N, C-alpha and C. Protein backbone atom coordinates (compact mmCIF):
# COMPACT_ATOMS: atom_id res chain seq x y z
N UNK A 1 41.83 -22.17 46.45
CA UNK A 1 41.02 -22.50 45.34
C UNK A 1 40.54 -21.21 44.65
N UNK A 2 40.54 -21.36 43.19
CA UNK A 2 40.50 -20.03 42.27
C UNK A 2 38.79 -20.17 42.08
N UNK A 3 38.27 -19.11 41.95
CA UNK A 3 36.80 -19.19 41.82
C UNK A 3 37.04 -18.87 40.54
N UNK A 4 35.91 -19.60 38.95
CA UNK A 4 35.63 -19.22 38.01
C UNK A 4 34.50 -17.89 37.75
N UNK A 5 35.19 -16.92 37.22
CA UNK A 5 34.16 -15.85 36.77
C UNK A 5 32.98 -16.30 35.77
N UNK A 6 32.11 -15.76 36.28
CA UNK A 6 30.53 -16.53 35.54
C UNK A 6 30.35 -15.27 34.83
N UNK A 7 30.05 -14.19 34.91
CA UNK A 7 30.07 -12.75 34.26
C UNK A 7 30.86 -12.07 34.14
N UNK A 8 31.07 -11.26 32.98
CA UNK A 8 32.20 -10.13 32.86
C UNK A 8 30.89 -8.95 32.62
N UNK A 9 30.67 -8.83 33.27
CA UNK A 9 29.61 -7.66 33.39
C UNK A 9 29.79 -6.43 32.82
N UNK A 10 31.14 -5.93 33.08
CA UNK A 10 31.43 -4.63 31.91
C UNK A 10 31.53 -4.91 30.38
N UNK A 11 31.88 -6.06 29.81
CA UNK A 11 32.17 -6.27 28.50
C UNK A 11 30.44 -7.01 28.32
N UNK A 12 29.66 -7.37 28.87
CA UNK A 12 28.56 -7.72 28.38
C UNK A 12 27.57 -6.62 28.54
N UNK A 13 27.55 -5.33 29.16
CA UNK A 13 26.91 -3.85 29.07
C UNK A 13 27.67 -3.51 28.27
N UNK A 14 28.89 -3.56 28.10
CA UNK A 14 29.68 -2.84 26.69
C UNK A 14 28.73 -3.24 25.32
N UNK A 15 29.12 -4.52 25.16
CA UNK A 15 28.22 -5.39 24.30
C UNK A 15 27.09 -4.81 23.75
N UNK A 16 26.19 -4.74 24.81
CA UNK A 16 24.54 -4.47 24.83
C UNK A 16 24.35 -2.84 24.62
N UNK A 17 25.52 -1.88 25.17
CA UNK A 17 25.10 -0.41 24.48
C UNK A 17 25.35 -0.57 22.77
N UNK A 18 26.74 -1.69 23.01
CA UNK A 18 27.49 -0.82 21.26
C UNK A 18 25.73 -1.64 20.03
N UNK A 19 25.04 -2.87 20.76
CA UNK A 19 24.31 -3.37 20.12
C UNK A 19 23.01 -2.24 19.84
N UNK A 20 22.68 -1.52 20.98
CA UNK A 20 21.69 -0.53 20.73
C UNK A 20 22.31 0.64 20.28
N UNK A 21 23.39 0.97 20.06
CA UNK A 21 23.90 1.97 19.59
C UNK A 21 23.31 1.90 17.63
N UNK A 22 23.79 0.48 17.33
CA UNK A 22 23.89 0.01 15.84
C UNK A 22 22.73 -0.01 15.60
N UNK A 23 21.32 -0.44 16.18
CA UNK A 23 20.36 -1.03 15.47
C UNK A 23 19.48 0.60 15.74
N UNK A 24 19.96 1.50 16.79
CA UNK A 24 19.37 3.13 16.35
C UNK A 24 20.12 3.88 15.46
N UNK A 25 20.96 3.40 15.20
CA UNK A 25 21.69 3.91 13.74
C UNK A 25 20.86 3.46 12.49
N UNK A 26 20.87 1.95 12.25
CA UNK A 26 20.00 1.59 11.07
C UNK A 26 18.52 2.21 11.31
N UNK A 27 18.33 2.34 12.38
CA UNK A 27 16.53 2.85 12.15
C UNK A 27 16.88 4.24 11.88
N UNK A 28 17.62 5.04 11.87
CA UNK A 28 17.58 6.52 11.95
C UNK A 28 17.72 6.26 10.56
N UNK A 29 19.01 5.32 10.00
CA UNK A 29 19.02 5.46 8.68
C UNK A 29 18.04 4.89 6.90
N UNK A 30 17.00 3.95 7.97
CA UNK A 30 15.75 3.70 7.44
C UNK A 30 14.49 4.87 7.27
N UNK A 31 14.76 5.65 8.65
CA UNK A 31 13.59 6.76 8.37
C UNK A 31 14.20 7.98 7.34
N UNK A 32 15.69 7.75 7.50
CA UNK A 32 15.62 8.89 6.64
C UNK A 32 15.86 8.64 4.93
N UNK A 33 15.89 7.22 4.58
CA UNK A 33 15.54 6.43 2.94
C UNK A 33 14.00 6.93 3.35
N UNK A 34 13.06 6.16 3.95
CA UNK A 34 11.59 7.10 3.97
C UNK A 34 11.53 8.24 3.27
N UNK A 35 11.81 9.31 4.27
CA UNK A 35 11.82 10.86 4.21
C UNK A 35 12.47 11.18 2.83
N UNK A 36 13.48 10.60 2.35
CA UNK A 36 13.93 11.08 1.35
C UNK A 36 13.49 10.61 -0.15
N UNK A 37 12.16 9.48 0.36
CA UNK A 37 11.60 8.98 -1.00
C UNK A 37 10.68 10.13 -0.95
N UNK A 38 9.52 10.13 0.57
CA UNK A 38 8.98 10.94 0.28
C UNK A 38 8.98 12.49 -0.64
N UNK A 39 10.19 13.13 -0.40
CA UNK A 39 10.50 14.07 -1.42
C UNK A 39 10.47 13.93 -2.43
N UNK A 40 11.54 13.06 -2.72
CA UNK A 40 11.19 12.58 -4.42
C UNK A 40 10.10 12.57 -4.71
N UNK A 41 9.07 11.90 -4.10
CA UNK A 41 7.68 12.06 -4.47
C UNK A 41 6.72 12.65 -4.53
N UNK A 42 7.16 14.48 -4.06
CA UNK A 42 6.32 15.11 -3.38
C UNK A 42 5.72 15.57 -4.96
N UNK A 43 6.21 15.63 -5.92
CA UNK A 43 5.32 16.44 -7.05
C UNK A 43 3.84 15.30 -7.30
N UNK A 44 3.92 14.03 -6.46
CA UNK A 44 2.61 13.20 -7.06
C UNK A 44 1.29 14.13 -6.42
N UNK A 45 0.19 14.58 -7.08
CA UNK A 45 -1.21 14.89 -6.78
C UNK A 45 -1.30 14.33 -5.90
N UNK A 46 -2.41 15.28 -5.15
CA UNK A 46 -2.97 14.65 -4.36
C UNK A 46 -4.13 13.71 -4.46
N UNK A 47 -4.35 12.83 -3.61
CA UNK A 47 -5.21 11.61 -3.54
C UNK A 47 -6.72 12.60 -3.59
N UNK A 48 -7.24 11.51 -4.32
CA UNK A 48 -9.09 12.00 -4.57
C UNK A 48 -9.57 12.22 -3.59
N UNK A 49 -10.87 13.18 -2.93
CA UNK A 49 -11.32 13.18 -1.84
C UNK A 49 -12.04 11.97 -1.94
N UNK A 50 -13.00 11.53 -0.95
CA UNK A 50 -13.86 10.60 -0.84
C UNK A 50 -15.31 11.23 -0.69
N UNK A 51 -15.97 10.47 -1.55
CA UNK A 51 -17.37 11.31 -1.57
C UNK A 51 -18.41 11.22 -0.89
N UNK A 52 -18.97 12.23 -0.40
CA UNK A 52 -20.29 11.73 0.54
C UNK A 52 -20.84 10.57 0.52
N UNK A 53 -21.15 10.59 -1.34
CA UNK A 53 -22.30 9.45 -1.62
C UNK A 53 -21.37 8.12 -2.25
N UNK A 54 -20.81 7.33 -1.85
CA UNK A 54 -20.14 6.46 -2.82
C UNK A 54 -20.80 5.54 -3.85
N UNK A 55 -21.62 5.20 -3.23
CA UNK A 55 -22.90 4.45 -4.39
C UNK A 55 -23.03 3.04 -3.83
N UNK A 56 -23.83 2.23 -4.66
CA UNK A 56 -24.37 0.99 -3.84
C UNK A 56 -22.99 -0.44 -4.02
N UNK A 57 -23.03 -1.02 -2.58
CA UNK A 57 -21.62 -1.74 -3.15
C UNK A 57 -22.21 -2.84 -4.27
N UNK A 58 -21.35 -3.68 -4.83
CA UNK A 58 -20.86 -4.44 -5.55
C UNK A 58 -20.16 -5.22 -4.77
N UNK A 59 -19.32 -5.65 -4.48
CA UNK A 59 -18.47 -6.11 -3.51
C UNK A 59 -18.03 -5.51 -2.17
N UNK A 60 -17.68 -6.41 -0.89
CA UNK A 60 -17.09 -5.94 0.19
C UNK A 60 -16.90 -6.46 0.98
N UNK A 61 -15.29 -6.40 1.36
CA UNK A 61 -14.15 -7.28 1.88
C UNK A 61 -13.45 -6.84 2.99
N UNK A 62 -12.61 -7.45 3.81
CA UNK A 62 -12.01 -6.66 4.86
C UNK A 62 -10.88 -7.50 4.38
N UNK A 63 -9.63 -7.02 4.75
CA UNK A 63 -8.15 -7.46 5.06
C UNK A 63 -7.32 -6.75 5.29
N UNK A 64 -5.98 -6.30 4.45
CA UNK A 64 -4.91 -5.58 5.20
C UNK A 64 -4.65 -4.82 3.59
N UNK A 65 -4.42 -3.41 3.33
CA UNK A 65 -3.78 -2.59 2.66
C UNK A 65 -2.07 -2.78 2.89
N UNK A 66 -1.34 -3.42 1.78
CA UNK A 66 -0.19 -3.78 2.03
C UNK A 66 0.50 -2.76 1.22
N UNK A 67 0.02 -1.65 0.78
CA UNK A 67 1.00 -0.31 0.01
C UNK A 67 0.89 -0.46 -1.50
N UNK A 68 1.47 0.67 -2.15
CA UNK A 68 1.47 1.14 -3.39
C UNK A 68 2.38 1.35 -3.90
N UNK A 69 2.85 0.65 -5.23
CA UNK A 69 4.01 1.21 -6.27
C UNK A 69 3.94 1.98 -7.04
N UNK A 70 4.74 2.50 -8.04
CA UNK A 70 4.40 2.36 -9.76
C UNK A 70 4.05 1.39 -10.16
N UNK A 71 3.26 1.45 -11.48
CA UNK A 71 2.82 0.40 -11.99
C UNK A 71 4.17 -0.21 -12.71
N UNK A 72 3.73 -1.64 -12.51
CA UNK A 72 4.81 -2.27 -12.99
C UNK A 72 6.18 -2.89 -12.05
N UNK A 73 6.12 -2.25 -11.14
CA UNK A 73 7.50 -2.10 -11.06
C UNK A 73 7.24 -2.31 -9.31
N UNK A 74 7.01 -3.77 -8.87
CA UNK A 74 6.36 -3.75 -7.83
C UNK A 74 7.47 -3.51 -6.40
N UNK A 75 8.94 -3.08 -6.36
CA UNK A 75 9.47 -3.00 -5.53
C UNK A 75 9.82 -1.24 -5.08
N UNK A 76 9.40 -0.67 -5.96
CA UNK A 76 9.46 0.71 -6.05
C UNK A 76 8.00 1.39 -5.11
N UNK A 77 7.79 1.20 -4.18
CA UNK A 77 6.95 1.81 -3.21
C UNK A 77 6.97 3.03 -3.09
N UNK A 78 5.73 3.71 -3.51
CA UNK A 78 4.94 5.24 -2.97
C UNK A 78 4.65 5.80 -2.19
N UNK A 79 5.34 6.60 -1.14
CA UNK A 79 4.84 6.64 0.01
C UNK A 79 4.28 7.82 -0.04
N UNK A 80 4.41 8.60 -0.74
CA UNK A 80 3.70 9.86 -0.82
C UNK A 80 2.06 10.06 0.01
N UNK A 81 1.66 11.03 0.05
CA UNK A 81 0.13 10.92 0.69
C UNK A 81 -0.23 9.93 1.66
N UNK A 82 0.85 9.01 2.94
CA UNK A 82 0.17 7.97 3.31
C UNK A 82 -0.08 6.82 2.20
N UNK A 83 0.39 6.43 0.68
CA UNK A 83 0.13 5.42 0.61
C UNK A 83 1.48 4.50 0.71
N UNK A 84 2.46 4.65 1.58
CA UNK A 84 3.37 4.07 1.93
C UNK A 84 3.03 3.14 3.45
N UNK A 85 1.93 3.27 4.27
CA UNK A 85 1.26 3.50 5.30
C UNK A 85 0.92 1.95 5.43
N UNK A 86 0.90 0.68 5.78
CA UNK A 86 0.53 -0.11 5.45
C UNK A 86 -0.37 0.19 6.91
N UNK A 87 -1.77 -0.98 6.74
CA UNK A 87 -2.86 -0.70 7.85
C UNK A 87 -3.91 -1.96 7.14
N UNK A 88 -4.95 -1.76 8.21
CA UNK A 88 -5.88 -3.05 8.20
C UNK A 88 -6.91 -1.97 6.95
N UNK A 89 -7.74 -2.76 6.40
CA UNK A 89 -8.67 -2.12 5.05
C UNK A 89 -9.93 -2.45 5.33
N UNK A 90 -11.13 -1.88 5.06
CA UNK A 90 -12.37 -2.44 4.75
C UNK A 90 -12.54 -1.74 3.35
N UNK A 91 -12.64 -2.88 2.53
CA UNK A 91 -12.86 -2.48 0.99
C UNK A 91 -14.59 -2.50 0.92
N UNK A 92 -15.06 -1.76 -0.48
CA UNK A 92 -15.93 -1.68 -1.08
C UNK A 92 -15.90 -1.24 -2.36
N UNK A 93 -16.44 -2.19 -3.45
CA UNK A 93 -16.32 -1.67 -4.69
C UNK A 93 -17.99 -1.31 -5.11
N UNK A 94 -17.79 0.17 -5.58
CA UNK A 94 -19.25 0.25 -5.93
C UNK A 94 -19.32 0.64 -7.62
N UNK A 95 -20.49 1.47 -7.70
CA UNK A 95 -20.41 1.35 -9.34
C UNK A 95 -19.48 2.92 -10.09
N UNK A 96 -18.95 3.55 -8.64
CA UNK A 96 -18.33 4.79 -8.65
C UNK A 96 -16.71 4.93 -7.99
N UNK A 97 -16.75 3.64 -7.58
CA UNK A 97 -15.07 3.37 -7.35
C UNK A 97 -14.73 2.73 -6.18
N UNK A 98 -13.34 2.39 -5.98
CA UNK A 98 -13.60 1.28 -5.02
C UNK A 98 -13.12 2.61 -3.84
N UNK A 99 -13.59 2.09 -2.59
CA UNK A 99 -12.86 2.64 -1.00
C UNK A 99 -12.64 1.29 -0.13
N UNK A 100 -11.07 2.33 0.01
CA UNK A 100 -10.67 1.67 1.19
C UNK A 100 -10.25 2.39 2.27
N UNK A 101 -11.35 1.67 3.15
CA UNK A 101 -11.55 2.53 4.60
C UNK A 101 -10.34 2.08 5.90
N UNK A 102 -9.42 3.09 5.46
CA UNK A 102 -8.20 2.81 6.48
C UNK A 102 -7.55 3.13 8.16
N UNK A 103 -8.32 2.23 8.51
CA UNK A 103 -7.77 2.85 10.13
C UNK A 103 -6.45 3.27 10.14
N UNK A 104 -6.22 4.35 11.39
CA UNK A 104 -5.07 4.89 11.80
C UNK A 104 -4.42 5.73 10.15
N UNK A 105 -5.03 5.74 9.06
CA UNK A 105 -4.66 6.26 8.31
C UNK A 105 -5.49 6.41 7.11
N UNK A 106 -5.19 7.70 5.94
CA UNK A 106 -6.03 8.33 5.27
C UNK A 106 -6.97 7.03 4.08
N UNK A 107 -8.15 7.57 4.48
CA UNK A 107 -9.01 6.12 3.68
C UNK A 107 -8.70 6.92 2.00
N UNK A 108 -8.83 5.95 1.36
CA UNK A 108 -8.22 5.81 -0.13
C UNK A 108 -9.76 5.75 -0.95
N UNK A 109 -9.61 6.69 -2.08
CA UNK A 109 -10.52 6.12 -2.88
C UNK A 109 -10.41 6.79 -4.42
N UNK A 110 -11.06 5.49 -4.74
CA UNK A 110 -10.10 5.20 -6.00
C UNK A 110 -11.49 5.19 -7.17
N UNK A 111 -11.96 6.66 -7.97
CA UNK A 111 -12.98 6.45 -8.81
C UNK A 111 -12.80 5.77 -10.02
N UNK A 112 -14.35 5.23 -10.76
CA UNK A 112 -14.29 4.19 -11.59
C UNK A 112 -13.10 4.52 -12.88
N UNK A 113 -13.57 5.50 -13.21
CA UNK A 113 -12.63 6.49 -14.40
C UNK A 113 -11.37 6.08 -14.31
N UNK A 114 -10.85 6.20 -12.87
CA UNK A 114 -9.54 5.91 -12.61
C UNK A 114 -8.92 4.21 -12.67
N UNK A 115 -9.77 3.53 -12.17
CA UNK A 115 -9.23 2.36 -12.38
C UNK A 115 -9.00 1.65 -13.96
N UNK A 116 -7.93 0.75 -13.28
CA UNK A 116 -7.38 0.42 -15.39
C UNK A 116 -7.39 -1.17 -15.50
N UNK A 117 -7.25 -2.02 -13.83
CA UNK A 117 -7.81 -3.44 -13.88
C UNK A 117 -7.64 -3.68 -12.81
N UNK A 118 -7.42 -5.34 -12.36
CA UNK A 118 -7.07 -5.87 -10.92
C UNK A 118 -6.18 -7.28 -11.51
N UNK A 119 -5.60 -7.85 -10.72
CA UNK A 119 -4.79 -8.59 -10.59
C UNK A 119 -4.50 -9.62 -9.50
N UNK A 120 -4.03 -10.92 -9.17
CA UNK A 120 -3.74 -10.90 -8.13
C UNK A 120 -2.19 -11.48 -8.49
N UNK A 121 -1.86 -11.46 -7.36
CA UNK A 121 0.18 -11.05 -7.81
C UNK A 121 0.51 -11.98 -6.25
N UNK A 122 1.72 -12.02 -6.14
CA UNK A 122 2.51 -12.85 -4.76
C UNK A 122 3.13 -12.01 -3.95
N UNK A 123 3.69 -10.80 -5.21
CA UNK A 123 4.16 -9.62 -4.02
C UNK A 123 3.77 -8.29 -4.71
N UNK A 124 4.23 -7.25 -3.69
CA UNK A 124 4.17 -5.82 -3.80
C UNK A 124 4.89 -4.98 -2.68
N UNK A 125 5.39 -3.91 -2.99
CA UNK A 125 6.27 -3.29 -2.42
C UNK A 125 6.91 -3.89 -1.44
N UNK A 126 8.25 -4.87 -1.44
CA UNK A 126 8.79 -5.95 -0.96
C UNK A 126 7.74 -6.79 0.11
N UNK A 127 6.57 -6.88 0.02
CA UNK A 127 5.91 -7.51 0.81
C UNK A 127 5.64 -9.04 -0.31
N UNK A 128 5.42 -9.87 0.14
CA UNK A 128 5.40 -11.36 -0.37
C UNK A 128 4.90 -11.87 -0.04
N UNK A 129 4.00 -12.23 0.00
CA UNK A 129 2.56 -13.12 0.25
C UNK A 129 2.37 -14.42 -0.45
N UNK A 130 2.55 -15.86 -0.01
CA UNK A 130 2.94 -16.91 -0.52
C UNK A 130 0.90 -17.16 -1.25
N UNK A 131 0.14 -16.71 -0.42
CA UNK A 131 -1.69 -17.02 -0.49
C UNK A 131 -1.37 -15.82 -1.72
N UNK A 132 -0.63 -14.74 -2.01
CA UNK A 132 -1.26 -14.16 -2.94
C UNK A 132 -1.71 -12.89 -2.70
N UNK A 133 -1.79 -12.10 -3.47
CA UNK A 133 -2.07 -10.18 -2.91
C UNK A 133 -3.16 -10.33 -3.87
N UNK A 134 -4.38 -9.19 -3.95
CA UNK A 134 -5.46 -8.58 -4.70
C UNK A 134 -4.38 -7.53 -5.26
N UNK A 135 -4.17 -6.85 -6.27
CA UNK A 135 -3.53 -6.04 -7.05
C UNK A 135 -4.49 -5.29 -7.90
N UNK A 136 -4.56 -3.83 -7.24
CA UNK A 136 -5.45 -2.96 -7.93
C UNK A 136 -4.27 -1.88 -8.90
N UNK A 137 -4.77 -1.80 -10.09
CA UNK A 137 -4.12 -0.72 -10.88
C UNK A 137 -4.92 0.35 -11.01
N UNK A 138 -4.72 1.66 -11.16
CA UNK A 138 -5.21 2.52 -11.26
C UNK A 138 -4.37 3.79 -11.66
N UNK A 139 -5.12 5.05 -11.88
CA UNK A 139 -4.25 6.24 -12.25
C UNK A 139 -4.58 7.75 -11.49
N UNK A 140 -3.66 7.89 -11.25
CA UNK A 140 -3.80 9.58 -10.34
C UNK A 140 -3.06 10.56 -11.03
N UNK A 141 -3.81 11.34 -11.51
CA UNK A 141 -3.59 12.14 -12.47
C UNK A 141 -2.24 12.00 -13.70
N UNK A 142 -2.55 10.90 -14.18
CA UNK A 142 -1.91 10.39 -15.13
C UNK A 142 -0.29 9.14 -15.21
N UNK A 143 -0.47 9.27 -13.18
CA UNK A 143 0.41 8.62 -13.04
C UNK A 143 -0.14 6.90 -13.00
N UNK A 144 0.46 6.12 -13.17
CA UNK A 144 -0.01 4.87 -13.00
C UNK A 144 0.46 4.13 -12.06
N UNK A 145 -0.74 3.47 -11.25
CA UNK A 145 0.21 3.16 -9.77
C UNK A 145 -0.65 1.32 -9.73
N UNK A 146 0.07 0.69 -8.80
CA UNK A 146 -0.99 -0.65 -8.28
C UNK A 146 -0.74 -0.55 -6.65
N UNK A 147 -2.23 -0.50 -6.36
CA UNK A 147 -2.38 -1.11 -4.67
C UNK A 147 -2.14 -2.38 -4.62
N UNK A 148 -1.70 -3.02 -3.58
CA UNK A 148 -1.98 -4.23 -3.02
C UNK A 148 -2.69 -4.38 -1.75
N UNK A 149 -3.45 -5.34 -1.80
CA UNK A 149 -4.55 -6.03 -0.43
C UNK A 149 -4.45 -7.06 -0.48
N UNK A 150 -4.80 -7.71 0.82
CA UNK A 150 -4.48 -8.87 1.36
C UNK A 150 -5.98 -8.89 2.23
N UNK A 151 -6.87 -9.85 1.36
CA UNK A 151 -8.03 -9.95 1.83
C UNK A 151 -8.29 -11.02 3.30
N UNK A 152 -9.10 -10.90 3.89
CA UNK A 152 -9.00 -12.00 5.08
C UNK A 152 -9.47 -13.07 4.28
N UNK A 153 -9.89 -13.24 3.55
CA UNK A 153 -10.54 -14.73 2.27
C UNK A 153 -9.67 -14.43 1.20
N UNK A 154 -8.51 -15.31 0.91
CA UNK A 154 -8.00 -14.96 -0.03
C UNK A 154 -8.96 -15.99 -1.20
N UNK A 155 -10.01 -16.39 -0.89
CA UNK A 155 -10.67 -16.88 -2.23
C UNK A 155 -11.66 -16.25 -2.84
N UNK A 156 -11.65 -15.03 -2.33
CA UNK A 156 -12.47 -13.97 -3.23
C UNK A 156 -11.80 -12.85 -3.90
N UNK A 157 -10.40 -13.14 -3.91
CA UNK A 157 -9.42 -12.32 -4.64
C UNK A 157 -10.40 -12.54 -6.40
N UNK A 158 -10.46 -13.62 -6.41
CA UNK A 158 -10.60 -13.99 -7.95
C UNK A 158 -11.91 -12.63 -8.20
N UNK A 159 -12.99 -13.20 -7.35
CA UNK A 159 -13.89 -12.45 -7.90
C UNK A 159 -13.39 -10.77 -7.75
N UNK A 160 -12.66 -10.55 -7.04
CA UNK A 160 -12.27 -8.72 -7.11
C UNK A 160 -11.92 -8.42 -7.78
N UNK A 161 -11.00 -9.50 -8.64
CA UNK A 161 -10.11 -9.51 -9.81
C UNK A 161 -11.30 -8.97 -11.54
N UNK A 162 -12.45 -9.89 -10.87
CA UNK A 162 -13.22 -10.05 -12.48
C UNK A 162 -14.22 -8.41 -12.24
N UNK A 163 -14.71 -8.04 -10.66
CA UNK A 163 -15.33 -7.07 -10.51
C UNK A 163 -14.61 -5.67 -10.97
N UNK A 164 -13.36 -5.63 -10.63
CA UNK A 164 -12.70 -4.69 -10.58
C UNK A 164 -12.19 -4.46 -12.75
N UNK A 165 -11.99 -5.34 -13.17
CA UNK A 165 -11.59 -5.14 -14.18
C UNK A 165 -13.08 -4.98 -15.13
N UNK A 166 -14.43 -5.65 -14.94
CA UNK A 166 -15.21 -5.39 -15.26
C UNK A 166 -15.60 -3.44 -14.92
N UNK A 167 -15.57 -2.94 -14.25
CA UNK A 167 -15.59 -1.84 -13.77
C UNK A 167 -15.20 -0.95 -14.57
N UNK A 168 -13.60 -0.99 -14.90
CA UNK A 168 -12.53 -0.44 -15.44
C UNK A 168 -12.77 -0.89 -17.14
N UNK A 169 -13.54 -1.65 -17.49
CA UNK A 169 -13.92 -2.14 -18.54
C UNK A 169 -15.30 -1.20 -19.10
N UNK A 170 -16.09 -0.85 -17.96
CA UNK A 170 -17.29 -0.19 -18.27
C UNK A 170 -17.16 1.33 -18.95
N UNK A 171 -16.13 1.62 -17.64
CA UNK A 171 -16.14 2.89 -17.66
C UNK A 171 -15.22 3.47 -18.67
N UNK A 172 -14.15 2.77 -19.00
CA UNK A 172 -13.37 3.30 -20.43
C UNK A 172 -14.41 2.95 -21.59
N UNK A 173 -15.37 1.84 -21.65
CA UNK A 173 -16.21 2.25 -22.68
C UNK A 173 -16.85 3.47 -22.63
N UNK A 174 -17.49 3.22 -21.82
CA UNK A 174 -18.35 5.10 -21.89
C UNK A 174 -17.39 6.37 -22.10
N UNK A 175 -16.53 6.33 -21.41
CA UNK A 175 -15.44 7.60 -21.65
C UNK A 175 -15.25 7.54 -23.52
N UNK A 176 -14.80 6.45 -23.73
CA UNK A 176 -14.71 6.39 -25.22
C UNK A 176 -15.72 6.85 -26.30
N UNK A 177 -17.22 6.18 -25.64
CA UNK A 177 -18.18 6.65 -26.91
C UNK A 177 -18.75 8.00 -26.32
N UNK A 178 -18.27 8.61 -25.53
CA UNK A 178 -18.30 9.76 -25.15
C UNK A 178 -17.63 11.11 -25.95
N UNK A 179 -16.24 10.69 -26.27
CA UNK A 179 -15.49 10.89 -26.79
C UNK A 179 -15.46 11.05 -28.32
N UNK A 180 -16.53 10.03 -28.85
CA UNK A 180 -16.14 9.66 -29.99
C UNK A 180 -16.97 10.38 -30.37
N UNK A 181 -18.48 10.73 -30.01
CA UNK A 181 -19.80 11.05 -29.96
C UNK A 181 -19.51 12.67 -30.47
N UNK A 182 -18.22 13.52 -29.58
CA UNK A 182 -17.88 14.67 -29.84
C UNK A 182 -17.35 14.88 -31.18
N UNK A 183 -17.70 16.10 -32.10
CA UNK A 183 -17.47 15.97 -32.95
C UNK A 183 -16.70 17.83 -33.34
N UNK A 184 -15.94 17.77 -33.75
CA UNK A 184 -14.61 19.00 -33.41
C UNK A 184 -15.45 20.26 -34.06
């Protein structure tokens, strides 16, 4: 009587190296699309410091920092400075700009001057959120970029939406009659 082989043990370790062979190939070749955006990106400024005094909040939220594009153009992700970095957030919007306080990575902050509105959107930098993203626009030294967050209440997106653009509403007035006030 012939016994049936239950394992081929060399062709199923064959198997299982050539499988880890392939999927440390694609990750080597994922970090180095990373690395090589990062370059491209290296002429962006650097991110604002964060200021001693931020000012009194207005709003404040916790959820997840889901990354940064160009504006517009929400599949084109920034990774420059850590904002490629996705991480958990504690937001605060005050009357001097919003922060977001980022564990395991550089907290973000974003002054009033700089912001240009808010939004809320479904995706951002291939991330897709069926509840919906908070979508902050803003500008770093002339570049125009949008954050996305993912609040733990996505029903106070709305109001971040009206705070944040109110904000960005204030402060280009004043810059303006500031502006206008000067006389050559």
């Amino acid at each position: 009587m012939h016994k049936a082989q239950v394992h081929n043990w060399p062709d199923y370790i064959g198997w299982s190296v050539g499988l880890l062979i392939v999927v440390g190939v694609i990750y080597w070749l994922m970090r180095q699309g990373w690395n090589w955006r990062r370059t491209l990106q290296s002429d962006l400024p650097a991110l604002p410091a964060v200021p001693s005094e931020t000012g009194t909040p207005i709003l404040e939220s916790s959820g997840r920092y889901h990354g940064s594009t160009t504006a517009g153009n929400w599949l084109d992700r920034v990774v420059a400075h850590g904002l490629g970095a996705r991480s958990l957030a504690e937001l605060m919007l005050t009357e001097r700009g919003l922060l977001a306080r980022r564990p395991g990575a550089e907290d973000l902050w974003l002054p009033a001057e700089d912001l240009t509105g808010a939004r809320t959107d479904s995706g951002i930098a291939g991330k897709v959120v069926p509840a919906g993203l908070l979508v902050v626009s803003w500008r770093l030294h002339g570049t125009e970029l949008d954050s996305g967050f993912r609040l733990d209440h996505p029903d106070e997106h709305a109001a971040w939406v009206t705070a944040v653009a109110g904000l960005a509403d204030r402060t280009t007035a004043t810059r303006t009659t500031k502006t206008e006030g000067v006389t050559p």
